[in-house]
mmCIF file of C-alpha atoms and ligand atoms in Angstrom:
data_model
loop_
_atom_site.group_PDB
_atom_site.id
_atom_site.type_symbol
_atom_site.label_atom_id
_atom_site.label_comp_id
_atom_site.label_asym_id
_atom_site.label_seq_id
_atom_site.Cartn_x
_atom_site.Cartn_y
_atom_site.Cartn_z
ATOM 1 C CA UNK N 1 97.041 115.815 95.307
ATOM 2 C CA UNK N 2 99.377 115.527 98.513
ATOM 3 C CA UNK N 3 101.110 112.495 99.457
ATOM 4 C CA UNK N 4 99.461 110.856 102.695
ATOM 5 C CA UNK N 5 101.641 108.112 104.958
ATOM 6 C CA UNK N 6 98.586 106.178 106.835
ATOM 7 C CA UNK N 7 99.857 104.942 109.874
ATOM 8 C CA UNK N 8 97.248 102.481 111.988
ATOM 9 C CA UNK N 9 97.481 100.713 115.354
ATOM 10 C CA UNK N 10 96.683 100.379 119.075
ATOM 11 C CA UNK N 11 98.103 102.406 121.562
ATOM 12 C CA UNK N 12 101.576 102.286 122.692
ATOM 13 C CA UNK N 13 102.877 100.728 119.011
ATOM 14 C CA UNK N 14 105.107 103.391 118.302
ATOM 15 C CA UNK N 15 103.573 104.970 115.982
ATOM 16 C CA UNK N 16 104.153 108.517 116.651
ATOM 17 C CA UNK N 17 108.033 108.787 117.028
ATOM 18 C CA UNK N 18 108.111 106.777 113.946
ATOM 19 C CA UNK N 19 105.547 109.092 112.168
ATOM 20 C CA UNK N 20 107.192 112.032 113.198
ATOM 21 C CA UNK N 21 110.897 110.670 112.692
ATOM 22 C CA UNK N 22 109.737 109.440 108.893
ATOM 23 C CA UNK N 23 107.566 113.071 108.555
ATOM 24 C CA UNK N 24 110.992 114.841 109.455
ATOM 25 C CA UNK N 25 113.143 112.562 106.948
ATOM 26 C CA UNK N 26 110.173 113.355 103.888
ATOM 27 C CA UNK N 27 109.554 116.809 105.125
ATOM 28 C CA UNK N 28 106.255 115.635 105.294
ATOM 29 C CA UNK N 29 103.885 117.400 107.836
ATOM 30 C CA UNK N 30 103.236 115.164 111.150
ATOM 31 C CA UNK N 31 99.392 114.726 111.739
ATOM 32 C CA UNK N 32 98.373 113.046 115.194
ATOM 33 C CA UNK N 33 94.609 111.924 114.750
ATOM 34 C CA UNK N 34 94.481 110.584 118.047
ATOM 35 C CA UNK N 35 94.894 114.239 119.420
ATOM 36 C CA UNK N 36 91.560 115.318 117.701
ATOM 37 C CA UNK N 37 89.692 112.851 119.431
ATOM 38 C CA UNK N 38 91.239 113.229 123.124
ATOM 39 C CA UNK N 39 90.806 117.241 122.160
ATOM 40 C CA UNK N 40 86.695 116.792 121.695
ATOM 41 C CA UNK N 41 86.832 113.911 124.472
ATOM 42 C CA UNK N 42 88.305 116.955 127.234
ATOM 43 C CA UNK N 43 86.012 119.827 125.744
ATOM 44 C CA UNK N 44 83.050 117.085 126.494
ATOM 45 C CA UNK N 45 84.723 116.603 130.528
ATOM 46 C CA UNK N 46 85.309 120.032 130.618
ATOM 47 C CA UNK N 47 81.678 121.510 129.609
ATOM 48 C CA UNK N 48 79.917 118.317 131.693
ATOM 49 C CA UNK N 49 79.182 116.534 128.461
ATOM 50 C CA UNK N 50 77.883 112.860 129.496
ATOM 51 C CA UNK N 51 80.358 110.645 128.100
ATOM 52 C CA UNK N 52 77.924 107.707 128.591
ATOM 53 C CA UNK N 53 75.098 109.430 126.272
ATOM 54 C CA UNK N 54 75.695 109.121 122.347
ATOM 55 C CA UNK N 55 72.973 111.913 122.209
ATOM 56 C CA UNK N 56 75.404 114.625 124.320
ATOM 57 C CA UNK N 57 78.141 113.672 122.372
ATOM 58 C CA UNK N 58 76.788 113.609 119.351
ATOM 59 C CA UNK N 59 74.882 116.974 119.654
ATOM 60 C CA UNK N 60 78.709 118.447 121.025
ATOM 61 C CA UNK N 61 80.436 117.442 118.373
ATOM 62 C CA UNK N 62 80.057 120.410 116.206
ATOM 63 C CA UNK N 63 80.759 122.563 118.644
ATOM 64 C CA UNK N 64 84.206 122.479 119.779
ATOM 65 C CA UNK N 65 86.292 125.471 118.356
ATOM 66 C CA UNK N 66 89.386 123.385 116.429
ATOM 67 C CA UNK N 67 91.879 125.440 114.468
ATOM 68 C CA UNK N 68 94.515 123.494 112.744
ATOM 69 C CA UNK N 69 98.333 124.807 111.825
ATOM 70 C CA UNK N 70 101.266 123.794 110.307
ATOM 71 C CA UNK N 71 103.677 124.373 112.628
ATOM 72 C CA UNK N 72 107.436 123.153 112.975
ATOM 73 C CA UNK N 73 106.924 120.103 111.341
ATOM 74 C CA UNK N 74 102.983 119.128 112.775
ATOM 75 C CA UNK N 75 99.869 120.320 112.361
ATOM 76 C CA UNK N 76 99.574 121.863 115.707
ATOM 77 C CA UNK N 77 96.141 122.141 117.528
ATOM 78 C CA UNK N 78 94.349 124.892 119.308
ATOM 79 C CA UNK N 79 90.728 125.025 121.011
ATOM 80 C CA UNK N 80 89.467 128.146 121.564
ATOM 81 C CA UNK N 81 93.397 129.711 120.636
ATOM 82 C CA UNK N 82 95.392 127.623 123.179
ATOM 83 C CA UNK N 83 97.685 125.096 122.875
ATOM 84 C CA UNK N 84 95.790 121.592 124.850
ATOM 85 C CA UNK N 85 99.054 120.536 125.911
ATOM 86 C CA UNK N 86 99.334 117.377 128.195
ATOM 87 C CA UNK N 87 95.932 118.611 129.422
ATOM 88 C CA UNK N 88 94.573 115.536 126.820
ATOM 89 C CA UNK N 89 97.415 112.911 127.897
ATOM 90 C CA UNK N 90 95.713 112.310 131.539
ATOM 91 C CA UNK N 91 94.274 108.903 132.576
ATOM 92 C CA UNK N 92 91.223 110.272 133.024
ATOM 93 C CA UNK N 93 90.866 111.829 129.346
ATOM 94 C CA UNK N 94 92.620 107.769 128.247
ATOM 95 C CA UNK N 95 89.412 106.808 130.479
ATOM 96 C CA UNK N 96 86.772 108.534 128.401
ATOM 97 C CA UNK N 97 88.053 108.524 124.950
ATOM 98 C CA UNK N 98 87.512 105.306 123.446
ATOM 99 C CA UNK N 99 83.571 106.332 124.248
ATOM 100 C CA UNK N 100 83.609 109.201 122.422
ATOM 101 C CA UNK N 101 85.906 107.853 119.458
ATOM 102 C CA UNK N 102 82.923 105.767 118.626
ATOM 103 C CA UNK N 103 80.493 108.102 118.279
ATOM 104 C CA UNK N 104 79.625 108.645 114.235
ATOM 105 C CA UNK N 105 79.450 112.349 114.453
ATOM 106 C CA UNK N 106 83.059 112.846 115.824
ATOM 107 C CA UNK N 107 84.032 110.625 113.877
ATOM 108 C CA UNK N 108 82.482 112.612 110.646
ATOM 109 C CA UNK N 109 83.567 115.877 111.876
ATOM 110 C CA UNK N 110 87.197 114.743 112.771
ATOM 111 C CA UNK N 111 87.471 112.836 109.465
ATOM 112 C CA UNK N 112 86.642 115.730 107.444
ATOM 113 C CA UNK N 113 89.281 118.105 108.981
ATOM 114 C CA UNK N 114 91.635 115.313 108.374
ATOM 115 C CA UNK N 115 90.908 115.060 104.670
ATOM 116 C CA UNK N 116 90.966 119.088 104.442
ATOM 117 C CA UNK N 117 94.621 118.932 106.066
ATOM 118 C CA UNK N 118 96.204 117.671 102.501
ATOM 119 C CA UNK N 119 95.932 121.628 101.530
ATOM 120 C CA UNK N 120 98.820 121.963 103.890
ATOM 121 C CA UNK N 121 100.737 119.547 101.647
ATOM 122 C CA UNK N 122 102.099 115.853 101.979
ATOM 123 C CA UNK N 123 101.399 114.699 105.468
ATOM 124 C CA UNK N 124 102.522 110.977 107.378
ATOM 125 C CA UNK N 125 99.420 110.352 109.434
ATOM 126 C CA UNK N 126 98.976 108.561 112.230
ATOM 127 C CA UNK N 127 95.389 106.783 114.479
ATOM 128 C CA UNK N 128 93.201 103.643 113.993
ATOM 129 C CA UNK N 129 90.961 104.398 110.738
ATOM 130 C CA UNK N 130 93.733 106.549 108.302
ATOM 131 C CA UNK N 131 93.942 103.312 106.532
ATOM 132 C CA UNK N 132 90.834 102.100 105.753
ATOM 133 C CA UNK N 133 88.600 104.986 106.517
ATOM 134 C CA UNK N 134 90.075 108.515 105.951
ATOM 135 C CA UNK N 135 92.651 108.008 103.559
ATOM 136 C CA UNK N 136 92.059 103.992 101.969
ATOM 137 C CA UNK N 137 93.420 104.739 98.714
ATOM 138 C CA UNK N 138 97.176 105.917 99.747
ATOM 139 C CA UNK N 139 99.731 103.945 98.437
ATOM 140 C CA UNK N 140 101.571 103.754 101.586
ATOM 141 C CA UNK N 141 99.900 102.202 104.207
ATOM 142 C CA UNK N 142 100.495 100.639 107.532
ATOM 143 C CA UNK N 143 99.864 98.678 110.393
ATOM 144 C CA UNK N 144 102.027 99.393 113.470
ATOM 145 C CA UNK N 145 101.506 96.773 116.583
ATOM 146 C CA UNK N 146 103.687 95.073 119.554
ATOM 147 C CA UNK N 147 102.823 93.079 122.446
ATOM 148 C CA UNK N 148 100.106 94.155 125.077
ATOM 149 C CA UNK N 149 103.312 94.242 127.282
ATOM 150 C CA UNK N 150 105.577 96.037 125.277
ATOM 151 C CA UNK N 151 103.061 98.770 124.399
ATOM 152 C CA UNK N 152 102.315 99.036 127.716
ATOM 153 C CA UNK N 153 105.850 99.819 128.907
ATOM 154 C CA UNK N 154 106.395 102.313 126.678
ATOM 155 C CA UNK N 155 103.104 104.006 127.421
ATOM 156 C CA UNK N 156 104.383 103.803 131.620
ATOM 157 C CA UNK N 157 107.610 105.150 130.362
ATOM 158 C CA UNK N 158 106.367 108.185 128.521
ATOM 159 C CA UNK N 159 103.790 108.922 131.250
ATOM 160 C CA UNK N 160 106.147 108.980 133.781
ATOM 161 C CA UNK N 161 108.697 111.321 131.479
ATOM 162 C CA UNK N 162 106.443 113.818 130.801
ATOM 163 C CA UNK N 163 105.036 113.926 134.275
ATOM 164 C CA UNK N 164 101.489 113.475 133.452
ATOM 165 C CA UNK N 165 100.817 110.360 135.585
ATOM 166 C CA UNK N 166 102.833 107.366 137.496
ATOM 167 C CA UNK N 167 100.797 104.668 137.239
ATOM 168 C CA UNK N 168 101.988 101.086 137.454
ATOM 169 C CA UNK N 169 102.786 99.263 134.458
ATOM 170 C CA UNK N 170 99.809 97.065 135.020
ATOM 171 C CA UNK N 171 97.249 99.922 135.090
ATOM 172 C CA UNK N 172 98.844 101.460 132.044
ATOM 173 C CA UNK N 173 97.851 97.987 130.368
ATOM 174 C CA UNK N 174 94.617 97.651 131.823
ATOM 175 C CA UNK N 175 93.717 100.961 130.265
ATOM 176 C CA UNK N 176 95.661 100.394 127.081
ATOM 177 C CA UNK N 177 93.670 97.446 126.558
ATOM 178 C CA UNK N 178 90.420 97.999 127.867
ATOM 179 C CA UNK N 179 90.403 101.387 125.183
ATOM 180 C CA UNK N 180 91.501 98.844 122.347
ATOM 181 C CA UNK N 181 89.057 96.463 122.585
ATOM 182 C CA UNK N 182 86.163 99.799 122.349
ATOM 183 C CA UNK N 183 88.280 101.032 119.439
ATOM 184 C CA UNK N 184 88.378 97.325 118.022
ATOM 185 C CA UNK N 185 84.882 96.460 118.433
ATOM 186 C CA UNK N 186 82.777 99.822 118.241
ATOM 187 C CA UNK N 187 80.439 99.868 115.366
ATOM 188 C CA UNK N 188 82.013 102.880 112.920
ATOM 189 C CA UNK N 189 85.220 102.487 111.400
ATOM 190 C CA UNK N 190 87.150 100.112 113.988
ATOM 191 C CA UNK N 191 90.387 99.644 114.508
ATOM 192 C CA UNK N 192 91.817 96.952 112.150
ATOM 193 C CA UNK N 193 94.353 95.827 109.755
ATOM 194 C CA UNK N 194 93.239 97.345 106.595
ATOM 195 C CA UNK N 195 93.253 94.802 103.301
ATOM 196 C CA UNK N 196 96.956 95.593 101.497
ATOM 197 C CA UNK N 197 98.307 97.017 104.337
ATOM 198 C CA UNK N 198 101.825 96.377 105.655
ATOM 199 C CA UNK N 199 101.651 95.182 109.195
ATOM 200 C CA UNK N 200 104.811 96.027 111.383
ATOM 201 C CA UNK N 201 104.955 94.391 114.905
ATOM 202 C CA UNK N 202 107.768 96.708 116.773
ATOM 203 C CA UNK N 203 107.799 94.193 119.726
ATOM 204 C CA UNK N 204 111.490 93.526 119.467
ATOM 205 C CA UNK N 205 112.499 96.007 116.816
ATOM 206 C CA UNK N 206 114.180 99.170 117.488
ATOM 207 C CA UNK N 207 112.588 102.486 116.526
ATOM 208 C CA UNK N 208 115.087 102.944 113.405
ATOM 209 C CA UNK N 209 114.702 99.607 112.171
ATOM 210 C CA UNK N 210 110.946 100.695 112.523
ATOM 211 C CA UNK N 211 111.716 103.911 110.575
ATOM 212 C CA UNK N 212 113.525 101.926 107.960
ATOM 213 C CA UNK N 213 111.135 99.458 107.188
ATOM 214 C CA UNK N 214 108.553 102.038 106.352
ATOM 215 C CA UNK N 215 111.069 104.028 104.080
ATOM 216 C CA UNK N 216 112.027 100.882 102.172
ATOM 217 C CA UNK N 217 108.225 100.544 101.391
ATOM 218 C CA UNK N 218 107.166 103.841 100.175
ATOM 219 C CA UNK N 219 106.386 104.371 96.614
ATOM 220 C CA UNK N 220 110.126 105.386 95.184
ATOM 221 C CA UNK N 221 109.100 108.735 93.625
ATOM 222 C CA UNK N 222 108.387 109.527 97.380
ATOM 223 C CA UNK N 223 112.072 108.830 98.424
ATOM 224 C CA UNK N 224 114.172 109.898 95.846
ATOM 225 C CA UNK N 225 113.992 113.577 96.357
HETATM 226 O O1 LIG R 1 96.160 107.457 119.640
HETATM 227 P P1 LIG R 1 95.485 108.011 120.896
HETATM 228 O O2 LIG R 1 95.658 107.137 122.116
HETATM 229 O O3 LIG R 1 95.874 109.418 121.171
HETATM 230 O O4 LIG R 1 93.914 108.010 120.554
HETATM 231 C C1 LIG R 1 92.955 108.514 121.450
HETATM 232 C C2 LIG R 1 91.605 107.829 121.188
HETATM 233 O O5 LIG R 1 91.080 108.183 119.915
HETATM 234 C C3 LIG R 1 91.643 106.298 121.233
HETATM 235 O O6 LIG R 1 90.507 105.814 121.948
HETATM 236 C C4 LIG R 1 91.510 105.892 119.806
HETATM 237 C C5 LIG R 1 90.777 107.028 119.151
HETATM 238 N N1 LIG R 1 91.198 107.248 117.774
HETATM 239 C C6 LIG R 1 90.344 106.846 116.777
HETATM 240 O O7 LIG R 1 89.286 106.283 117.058
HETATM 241 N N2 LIG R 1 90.676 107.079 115.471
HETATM 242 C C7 LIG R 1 91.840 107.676 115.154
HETATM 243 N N3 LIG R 1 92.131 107.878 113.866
HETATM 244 C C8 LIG R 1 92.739 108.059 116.170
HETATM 245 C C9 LIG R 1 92.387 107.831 117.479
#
């Protein structure tokens, strides 16, 4: 069985540089969950799925053509053979997919390709149920959070780098928190600190003191390579 880093928090905690950083330390494969759902939240905008029916979603679910690869590190994505790109990092797919997170049949269908991905090997996963839905059992779980503010700023920051919006700081953390407290609340597998899980708050810590604190708490046999 392959090693699995679970990796759990609201948006904007940091938890994908420090997945990937501690994924590229381990030579462990870098899996972004949250990707999977913004990927079936833009085939639903694209096709004119109804993001305010459970039914539409539901019924779509199945449909939209994922293929998963190891690639350079990740498990890469593509729908229908291309790459999403930053096509799922607008506001408008942020807008929409907190609705369609919640929905029990993504949520099945996305949490079975996560479970198949440990035939690609040991993988540091990161999204808001690894730890107490898809993968409870791992030894090495985590809790990544920070201030609405400082989550916020990041999010703002990385927007504006990337040139996929330039929002103020303000909306970033209106929509950063309005999609929390759906992904907080919502009925099926919520986000929340999972029982034995170590909780990390990144507020005022930088990302390698980030990366080091989840090293120093992995099983040893994982580290001592
Ligand atoms: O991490 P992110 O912002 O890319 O996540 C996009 C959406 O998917 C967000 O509403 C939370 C949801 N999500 C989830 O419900 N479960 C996961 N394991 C990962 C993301």
């Amino acid at each position: 069985m392959a090693n699995v880093i679970a990796i759990d928090g609201p948006s904007g905690a940091g938890k994908s540089s420090v997945s990937r950083i501690v994924g590229q330390r381990l030579g462990y494969l870098h899996v972004d969950s949250g990707a999977l759902y913004r990927i079936i939240t833009w085939q639903c905008l694209e096709n004119g799925v109804n993001t305010d029916s459970p039914e539409e979603i539901g019924a779509f679910a199945e449909k939209v053509d994922i293929e998963c690869r190891p690639e350079n590190g990740a498990i890469a994505y593509y729908v229908g053979g291309e790459a999403p790109g930053n096509r799922i990092r607008t506001p408008e797919i942020n807008a929409h997919a907190s609705k369609v997170a919640r929905e029990k049949p993504v949520r099945d269908r996305i949490t079975a390709i996560l479970r198949g991905m440990t035939r690609y090997g040991n993988l540091v996963i990161e999204g808001r149920d690894i730890t107490t839905a898809v993968f409870p059992d791992s030894p090495a779980r985590f809790y990544l959070t920070a201030s609405a503010e400082a989550r916020a700023r990041r999010r703002q920051k990385e927007e504006v780098e990337k040139g996929i919006a330039n929002q103020s700081a303000e909306a970033v953390k209106a929509s950063l928190l309005a999609r929390d407290a759906i992904d907080s609340t919502r009925k099926y597998a919520p986000l929340k600190k999972a029982d034995g899980a170590i909780e990390i708050d990144s507020s005022d810590l930088t990302l390698d003191e980030v990366v080091e604190t989840v090293m120093r708490a992995l099983p040893k046999e994982w580290t001592a390579a």
